[in-house]
Coordinates of C-alpha atoms in Angstrom, one line a residue:
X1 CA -113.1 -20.8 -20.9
X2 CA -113.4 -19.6 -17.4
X3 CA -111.6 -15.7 -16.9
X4 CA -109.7 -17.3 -14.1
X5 CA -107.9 -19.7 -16.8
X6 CA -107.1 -16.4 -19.0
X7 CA -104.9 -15.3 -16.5
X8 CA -102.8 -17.7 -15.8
X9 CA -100.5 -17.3 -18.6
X10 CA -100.4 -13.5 -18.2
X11 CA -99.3 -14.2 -14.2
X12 CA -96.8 -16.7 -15.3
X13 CA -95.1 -15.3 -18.0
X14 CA -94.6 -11.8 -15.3
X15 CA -93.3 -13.8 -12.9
X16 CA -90.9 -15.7 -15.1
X17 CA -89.7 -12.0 -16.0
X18 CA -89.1 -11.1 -12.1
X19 CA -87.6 -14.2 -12.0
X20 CA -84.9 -13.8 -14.8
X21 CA -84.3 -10.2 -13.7
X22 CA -82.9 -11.6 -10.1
X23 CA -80.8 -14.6 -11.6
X24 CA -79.2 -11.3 -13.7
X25 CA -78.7 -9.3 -10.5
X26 CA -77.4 -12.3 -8.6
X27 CA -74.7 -13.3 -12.1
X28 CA -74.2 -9.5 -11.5
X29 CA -73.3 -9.6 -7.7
X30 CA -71.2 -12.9 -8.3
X31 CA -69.1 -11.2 -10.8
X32 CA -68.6 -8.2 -9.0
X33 CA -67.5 -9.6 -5.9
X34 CA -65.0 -12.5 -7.5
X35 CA -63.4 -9.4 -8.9
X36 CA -62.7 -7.7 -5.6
X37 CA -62.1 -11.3 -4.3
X38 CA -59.1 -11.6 -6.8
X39 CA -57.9 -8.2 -6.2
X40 CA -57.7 -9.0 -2.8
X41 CA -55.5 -12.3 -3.3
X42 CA -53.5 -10.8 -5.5
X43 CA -52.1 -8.4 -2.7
X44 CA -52.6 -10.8 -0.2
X45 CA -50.6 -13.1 -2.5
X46 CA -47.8 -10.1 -3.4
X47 CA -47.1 -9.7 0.2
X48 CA -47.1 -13.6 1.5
X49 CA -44.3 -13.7 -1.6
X50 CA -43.0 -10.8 -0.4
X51 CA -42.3 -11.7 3.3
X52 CA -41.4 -15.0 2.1
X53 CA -39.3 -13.8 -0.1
X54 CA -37.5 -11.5 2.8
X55 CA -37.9 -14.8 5.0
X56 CA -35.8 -16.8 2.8
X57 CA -33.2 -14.2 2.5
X58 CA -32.5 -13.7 6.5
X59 CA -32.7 -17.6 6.8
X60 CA -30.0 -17.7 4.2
X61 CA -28.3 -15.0 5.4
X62 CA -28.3 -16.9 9.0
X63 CA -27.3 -19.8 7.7
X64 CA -24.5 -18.7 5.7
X65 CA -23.0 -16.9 9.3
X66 CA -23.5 -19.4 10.7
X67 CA -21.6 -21.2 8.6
X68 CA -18.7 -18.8 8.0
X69 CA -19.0 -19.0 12.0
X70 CA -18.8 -22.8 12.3
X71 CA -16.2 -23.5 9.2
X72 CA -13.0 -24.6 9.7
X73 CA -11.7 -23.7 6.2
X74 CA -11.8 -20.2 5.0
X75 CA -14.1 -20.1 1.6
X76 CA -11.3 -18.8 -0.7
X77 CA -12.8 -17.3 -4.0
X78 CA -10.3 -17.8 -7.1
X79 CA -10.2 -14.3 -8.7
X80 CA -7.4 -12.9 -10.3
X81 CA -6.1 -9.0 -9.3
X82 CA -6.7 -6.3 -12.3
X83 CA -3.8 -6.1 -14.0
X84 CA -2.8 -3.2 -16.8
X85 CA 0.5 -5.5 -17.9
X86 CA 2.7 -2.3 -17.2
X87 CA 6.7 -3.2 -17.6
X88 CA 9.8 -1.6 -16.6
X89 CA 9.9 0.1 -20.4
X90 CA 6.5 2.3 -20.0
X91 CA 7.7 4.1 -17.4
X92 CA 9.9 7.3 -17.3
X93 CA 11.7 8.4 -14.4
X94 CA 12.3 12.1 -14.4
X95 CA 15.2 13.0 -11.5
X96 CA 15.8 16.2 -10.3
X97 CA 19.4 17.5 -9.5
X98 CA 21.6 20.1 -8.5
X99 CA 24.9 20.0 -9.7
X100 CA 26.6 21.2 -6.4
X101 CA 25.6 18.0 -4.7
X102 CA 25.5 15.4 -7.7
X103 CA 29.4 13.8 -7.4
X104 CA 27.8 12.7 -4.0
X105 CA 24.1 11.7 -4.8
X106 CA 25.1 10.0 -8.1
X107 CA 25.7 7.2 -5.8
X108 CA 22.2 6.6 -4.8
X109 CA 21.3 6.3 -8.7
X110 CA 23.5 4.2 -9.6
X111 CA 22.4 1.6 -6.8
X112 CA 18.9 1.0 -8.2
X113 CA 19.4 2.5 -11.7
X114 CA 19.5 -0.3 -14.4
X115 CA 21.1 1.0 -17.8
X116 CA 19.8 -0.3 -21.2
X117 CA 16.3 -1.4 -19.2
X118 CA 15.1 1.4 -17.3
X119 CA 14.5 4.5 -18.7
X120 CA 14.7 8.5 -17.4
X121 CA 16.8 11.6 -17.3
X122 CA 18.1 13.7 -14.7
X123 CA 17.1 17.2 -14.8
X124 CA 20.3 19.8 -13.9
X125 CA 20.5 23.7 -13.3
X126 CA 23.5 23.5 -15.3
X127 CA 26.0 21.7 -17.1
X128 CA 27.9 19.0 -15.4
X129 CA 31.0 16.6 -16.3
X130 CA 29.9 13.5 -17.3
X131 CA 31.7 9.8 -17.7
X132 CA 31.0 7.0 -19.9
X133 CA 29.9 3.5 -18.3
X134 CA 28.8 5.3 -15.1
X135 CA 25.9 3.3 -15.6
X136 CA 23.5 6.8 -15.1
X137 CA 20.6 7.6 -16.9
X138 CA 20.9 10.5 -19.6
X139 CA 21.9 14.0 -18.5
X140 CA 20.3 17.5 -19.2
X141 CA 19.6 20.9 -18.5
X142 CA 16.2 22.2 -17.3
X143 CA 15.0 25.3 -19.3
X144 CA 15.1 29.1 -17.8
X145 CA 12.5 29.4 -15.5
X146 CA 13.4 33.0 -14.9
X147 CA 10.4 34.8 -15.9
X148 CA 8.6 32.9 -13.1
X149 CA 8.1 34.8 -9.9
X150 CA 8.9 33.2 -7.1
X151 CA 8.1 35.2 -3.4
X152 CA 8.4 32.4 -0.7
X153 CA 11.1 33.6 1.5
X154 CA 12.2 30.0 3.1
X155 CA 12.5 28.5 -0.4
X156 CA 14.1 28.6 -3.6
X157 CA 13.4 29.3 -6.6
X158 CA 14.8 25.9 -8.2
X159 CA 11.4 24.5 -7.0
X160 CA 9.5 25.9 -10.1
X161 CA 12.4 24.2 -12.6
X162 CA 11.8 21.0 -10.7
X163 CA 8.0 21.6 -10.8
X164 CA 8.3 21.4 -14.4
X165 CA 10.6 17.9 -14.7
X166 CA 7.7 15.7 -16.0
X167 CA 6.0 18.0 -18.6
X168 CA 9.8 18.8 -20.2
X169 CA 10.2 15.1 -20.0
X170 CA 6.9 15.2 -21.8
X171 CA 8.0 17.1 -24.4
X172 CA 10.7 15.0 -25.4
X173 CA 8.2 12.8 -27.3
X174 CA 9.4 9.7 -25.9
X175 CA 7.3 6.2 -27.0
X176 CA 5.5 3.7 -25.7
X177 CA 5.4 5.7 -22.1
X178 CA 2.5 4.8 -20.0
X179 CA 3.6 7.0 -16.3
X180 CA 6.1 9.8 -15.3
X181 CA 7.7 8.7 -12.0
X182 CA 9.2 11.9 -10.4
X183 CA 11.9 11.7 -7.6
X184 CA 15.0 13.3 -6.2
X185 CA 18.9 12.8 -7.2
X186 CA 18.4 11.4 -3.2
X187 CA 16.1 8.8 -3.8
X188 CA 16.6 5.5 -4.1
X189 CA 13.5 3.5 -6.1
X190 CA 12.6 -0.2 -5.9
X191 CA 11.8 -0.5 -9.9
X192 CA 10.2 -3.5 -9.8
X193 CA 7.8 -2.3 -6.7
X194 CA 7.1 0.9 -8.7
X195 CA 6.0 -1.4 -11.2
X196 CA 4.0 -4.1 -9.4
X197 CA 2.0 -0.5 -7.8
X198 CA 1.3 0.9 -11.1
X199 CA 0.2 -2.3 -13.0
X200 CA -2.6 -1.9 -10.7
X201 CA -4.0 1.5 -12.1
X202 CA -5.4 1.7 -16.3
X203 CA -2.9 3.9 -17.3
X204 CA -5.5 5.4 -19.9
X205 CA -7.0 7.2 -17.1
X206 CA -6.1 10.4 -14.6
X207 CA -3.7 9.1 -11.9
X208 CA -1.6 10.9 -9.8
X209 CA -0.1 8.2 -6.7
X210 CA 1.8 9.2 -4.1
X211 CA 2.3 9.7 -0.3
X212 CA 2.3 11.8 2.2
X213 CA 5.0 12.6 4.6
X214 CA 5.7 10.9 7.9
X215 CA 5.6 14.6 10.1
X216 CA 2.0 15.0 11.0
X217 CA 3.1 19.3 11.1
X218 CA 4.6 18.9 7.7
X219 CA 1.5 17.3 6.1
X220 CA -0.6 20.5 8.1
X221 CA 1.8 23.4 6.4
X222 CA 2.0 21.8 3.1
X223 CA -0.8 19.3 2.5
X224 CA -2.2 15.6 3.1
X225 CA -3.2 16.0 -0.3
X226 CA 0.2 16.6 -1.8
X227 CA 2.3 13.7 -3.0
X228 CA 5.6 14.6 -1.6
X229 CA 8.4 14.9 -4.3
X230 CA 11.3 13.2 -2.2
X231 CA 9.4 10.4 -1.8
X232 CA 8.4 10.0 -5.6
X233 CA 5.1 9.9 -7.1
X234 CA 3.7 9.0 -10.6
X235 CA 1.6 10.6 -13.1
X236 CA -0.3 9.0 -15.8
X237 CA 0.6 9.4 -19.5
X238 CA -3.0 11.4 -20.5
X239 CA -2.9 13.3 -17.2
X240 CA 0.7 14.8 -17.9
X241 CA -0.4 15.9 -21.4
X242 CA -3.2 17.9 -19.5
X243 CA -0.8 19.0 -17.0
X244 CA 1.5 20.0 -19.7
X245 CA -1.1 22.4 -21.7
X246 CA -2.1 24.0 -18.5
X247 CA 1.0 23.8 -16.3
X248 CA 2.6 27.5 -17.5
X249 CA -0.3 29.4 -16.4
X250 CA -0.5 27.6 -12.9
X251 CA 2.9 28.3 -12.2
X252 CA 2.4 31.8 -12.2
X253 CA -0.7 31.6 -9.9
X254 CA 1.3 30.1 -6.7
X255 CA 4.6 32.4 -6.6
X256 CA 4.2 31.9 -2.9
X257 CA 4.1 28.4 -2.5
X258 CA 7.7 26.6 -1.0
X259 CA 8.6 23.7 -3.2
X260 CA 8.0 21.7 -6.4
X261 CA 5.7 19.1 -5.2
X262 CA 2.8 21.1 -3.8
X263 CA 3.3 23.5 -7.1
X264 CA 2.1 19.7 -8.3
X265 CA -0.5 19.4 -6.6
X266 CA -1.8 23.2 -6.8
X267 CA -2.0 21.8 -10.0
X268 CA -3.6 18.6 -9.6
X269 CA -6.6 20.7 -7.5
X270 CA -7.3 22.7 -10.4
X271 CA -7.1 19.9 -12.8
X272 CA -9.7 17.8 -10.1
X273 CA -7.6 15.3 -9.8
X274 CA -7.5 13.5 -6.0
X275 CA -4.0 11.6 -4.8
X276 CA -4.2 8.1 -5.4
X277 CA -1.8 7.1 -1.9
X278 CA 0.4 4.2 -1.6
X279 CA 2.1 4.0 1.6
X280 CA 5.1 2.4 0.1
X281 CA 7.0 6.0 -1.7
X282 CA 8.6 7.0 1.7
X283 CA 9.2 10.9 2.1
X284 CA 11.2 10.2 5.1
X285 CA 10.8 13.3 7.0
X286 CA 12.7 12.0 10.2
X287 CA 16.2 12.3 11.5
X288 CA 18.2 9.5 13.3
X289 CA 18.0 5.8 12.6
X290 CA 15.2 4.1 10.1
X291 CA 15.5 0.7 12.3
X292 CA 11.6 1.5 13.6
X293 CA 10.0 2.5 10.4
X294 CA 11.8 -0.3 8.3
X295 CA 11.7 -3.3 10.9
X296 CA 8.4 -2.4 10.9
X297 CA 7.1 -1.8 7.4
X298 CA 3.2 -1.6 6.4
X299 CA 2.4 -4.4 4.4
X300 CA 2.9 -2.6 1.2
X301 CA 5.6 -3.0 -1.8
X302 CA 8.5 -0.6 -0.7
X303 CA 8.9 1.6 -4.0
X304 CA 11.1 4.4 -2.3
X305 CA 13.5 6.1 0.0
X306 CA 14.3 9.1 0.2
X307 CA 16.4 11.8 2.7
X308 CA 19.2 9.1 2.8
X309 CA 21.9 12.0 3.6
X310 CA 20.0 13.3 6.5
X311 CA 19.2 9.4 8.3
X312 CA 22.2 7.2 9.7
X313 CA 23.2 5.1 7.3
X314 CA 20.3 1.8 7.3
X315 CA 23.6 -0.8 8.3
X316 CA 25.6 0.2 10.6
X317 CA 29.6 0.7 10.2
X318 CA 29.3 1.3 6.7
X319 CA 28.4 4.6 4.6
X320 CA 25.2 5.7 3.0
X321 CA 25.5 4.8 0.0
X322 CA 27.2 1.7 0.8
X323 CA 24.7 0.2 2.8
X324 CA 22.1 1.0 0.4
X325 CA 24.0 -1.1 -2.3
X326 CA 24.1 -3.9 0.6
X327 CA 20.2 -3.8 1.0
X328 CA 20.5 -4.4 -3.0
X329 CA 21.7 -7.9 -2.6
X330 CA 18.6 -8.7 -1.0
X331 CA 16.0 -6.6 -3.1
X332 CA 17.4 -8.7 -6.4
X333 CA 17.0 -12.0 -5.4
X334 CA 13.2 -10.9 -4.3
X335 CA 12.3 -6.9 -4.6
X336 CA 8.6 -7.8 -3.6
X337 CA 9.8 -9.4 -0.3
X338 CA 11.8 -6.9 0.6
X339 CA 11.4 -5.3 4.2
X340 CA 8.5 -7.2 4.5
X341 CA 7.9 -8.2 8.5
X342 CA 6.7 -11.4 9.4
X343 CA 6.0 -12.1 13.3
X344 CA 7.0 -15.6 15.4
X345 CA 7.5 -17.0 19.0
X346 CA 9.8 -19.5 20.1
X347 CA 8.1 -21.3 22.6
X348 CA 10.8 -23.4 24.6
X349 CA 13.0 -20.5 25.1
X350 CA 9.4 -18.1 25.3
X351 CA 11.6 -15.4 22.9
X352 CA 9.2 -13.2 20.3
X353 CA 10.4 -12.9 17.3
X354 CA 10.0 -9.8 14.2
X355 CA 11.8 -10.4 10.6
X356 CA 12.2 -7.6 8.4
X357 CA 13.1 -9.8 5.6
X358 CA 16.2 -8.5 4.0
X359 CA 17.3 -6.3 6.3
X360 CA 17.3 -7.1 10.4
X361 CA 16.2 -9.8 13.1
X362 CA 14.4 -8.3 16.3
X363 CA 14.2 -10.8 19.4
X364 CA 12.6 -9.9 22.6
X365 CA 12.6 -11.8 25.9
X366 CA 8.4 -13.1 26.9
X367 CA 5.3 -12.4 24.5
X368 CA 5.0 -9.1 22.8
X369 CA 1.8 -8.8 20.7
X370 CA 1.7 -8.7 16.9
X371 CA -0.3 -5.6 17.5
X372 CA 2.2 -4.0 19.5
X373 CA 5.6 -5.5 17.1
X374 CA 3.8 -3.9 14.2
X375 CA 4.4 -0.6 15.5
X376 CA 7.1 1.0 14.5
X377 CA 9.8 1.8 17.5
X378 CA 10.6 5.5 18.0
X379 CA 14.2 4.7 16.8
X380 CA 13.9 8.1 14.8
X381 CA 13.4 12.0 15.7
X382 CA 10.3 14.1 14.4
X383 CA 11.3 16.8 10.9
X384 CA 10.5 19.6 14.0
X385 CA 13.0 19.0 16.1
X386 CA 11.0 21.2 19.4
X387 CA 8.0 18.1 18.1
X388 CA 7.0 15.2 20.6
X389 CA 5.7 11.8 19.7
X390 CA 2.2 13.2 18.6
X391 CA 3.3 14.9 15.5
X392 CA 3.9 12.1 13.5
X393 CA 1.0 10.9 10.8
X394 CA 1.1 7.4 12.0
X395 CA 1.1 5.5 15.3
X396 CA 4.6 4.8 17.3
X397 CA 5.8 3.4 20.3
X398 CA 8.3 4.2 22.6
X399 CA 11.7 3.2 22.6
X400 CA 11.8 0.7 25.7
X401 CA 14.0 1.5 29.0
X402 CA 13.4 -1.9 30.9
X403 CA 17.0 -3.3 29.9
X404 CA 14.5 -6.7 29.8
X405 CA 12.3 -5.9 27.4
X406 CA 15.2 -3.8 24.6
X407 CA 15.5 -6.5 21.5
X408 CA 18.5 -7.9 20.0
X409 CA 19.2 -7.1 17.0
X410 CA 20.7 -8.7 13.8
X411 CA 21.5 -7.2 10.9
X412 CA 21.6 -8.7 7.5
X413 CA 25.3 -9.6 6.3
X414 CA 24.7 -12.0 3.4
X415 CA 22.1 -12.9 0.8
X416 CA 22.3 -15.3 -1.6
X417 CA 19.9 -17.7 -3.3
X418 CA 19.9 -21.5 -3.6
X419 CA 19.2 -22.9 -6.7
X420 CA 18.4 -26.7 -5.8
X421 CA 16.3 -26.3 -2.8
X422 CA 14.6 -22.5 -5.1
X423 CA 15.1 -20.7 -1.7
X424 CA 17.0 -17.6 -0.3
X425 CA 19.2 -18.0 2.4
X426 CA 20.0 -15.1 4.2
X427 CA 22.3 -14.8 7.4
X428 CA 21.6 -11.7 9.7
X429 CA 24.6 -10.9 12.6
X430 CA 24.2 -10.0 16.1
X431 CA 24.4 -6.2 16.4
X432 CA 27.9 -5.4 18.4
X433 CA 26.6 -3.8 21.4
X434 CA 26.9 -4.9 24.9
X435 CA 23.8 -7.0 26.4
X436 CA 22.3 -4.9 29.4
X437 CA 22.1 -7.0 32.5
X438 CA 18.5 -8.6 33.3
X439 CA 17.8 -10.6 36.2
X440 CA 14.7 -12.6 34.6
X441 CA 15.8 -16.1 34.5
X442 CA 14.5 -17.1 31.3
X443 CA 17.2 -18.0 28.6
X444 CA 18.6 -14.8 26.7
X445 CA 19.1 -14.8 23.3
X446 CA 22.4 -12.9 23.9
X447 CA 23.6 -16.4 23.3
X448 CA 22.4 -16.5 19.7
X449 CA 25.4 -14.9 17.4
X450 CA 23.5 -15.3 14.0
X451 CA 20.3 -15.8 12.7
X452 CA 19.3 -17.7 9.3
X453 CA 16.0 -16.9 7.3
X454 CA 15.3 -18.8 4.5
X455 CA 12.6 -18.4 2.5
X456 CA 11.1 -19.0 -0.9
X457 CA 10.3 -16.1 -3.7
X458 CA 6.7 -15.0 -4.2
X459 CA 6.8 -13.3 -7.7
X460 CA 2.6 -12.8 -7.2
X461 CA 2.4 -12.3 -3.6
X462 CA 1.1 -8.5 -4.6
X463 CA -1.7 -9.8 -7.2
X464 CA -3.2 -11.5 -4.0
X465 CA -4.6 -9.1 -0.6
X466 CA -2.0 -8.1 1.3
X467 CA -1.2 -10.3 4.4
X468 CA 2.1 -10.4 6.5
X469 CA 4.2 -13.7 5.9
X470 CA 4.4 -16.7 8.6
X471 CA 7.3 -17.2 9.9
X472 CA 8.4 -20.5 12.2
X473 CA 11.7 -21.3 14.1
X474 CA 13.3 -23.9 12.7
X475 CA 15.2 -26.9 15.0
X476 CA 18.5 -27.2 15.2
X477 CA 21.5 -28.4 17.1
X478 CA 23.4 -25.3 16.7
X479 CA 23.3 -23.5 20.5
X480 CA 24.4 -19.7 18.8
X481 CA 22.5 -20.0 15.3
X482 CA 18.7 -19.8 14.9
X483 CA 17.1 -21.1 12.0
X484 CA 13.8 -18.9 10.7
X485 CA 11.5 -20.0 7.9
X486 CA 9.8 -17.1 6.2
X487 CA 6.6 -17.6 3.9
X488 CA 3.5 -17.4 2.8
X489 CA 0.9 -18.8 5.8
X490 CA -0.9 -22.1 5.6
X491 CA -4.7 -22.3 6.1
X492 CA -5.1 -21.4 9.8
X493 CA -1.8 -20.2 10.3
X494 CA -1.7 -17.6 12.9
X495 CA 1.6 -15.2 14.5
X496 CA 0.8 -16.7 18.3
X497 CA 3.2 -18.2 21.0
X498 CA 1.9 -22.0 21.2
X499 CA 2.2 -23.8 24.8
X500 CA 4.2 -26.8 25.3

């Protein structure tokens, strides 16, 4: 055997080695790069999914604007308000008095107070002489406050005994209370409003709901804070307790401060507790004639009001308390109505039209705005009486001069409800006051001698969001009577004068 055929094997068998080494390098190199290959995906993957993802979204967004835009139909969602199922019973009303002025103010109380259903006391600096079947609440005697200082020179010292009306209330271990709604012997409540605004809150918890006054200056010295203690405000059952165990010692920290209700609230700060506000307790810090404020009412349950003695009376030709108890027959047949404005036109005669259901009629020659009607009218004078327009906390407009553009006004005289049709049917009279001459040749609703407003109760119209009712002018034959119906608004319903 040649040496040439010995070394064949020897050359094969090496290069089969080499051979095998590079197929391992090459597995190597394929392994190695799938791997960074599938790393690579994978993020390229995450943000394809991602922008996809964010794609789909705007599209849907866009879509969905564009069809809220392009809808005819509002998308209504069925959900039911949060309720706590709070009833006239839980709550105590705590009422503070002076017996100098109570043979007058009793009045007030006895037009909303409703013996053997609600429950409170009123809260005396001494003894006065009681009746039976007065139809009051229960009588007593706040206790000596007279080792409190007191050092504000423009107040009195009776504030700190009235300060203290809801934690001796407190202490009378009454059951089943749930809130302590505070208020003067000069305030008159809506019950059942108080109640529809406090079902809203968990009782369980720290509330303390209020408002603030109408004088932009009074809400500066004292506080926007501050529930204002005229006006009534209401303090939960757990946050009373705390306000009870701490309320001595707080007391004696603000000797300086004026009145009851920001000794409350000094309180309240210390305790952390914020104001919960609802726009319907009315302070009534004003002079002169409501008409403005109440023709034009927020759309809000009205729960209170309060300064009655200092205000014209709310229907003219009668007395205070007397045309309070005439706003009553309205507020019973539907309490969660009342005051409630509702805007309309009358397009053949071209006449706008504001309700303040329950209580007045406003008509004005031509088109004025809902925006501008739901203003209230500068029918009243600021607390200050050196103050202008600016210093109140909400917006007003002026009381107009153009004998054109003043309203006519009618005044609710009877209210009564009709059992076969389920409707009330109020009828509000012309205002006795002389027409001022206009030379606009439209037709004048001088001619109209009553109004008529029916309308049908809405027991839940509060568990809904809040929305000013429709209102539409009914036809009729009658040439001095305009018919008005009041309700809630249908699906596309808008306040807006519609050409013939």
């Amino acid at each position: 055997m040649s040496s040439t055929q010995q070394r064949l094997p020897q050359s094969s068998g090496f290069r089969h080695t080499i051979f095998l080494f590079f197929v391992i390098l090459a597995m190597l190199y394929v392994v190695y790069s799938s791997y960074l290959l599938l790393y690579k995906d994978r993020q390229c993957i995450t943000k394809v999914d991602n922008l996809d993802f964010l794609t789909n979204m705007s599209t849907l967004f866009h879509l969905n604007d564009e069809q809220d835009q392009n809808s005819l139909e509002p998308i209504l969602f069925p959900q039911k308000a949060q309720t706590y199922s709070t009833e006239v019973k839980h709550i105590v009303f705590g009422i503070a008095a002076s017996a100098n002025l109570w043979e007058k103010r009793k009045e007030y109380v006895k037009t909303w107070w409703r013996p053997r259903e609600t429950r409170g006391i009123v809260w005396m600096d001494r003894k006065v002489r009681t009746r039976r079947n007065e139809g009051l609440p229960e009588i007593r005697v706040s206790k000596d406050t007279s080792k409190f200082k007191y050092t504000n020179r423009q107040g009195h010292r009776s504030a700190i005994r009235i300060s203290r009306v809801v934690s001796e209330a407190l202490r009378l271990g009454l059951k089943d209370v749930r809130w302590f709604v505070m208020g003067d012997d000069d305030t008159v409540f809506v019950v059942d409003n108080v109640v529809r605004i406090l079902s809203k809150y968990d009782h369980r918890q720290f509330y303390y709901v209020g408002s603030s006054s109408e004088s932009h200056l009074q809400n500066i010295y004292f506080s926007y804070s501050m529930a204002y203690g005229g006006g009534g405000f209401a303090i939960s059952y757990p946050l009373a307790l705390e306000l009870a165990k701490m309320q001595e010692n707080c007391i004696q920290r603000y000797p300086g401060l004026y009145g009851s209700d920001d000794r409350i609230q000094a309180c309240m700060a210390e305790l952390g507790v914020p104001l919960t506000k609802e726009p319907g307790f009315h302070q009534y810090d004003v002079y002169g004639n409501l008409l403005g404020l109440l023709g034009a009412h927020p759309v809000t349950p009205l729960a209170s009001l309060h300064h009655l003695d200092v205000v014209e009376p709310i229907f003219p030709g009668m007395t205070r308390a007397k045309a309070v108890e005439h706003l009553f027959k309205s507020i019973r047949l539907d309490s969660g109505s009342i005051m409630q404005q509702s805007i309309c036109y009358d397009s053949k005669r071209y006449w706008s039209i504001s309700v303040s259901w329950g209580f007045v009629v406003q008509i004005w020659r031509g088109v004025v705005s809902p925006r501008e009607l739901e203003i209230p009218t500068r029918t009243f004078l600021n607390w200050y009486r050196k103050a202008d327009y600016k210093a109140y906390a909400f917006n007003t407009r002026p009381v107009t001069k153009h004998p054109c553009l003043k309203p006519f006004i009618f005044y609710m005289i009877s209210s009564k409800y009709d059992r076969p049709k389920k409707q009330t049917v109020g009828v509000y009279y012309r205002h006795k006051s002389r027409a001022p001459y206009c030379r606009w040749r439209m037709e004048s609703p001088e001619k109209i001698a009553s109004v008529v407003v029916v309308k049908r109760p809405d027991l839940f119209r509060w568990q809904q969001s809040p929305r000013r009712d429709c209102c539409r002018v009914l036809p009729t034959n009658k040439t001095s009577t305009l018919y008005l119906w009041v309700g809630k608004c249908r699906r596309g319903e808008i306040s807006e004068l519609k050409q013939q």
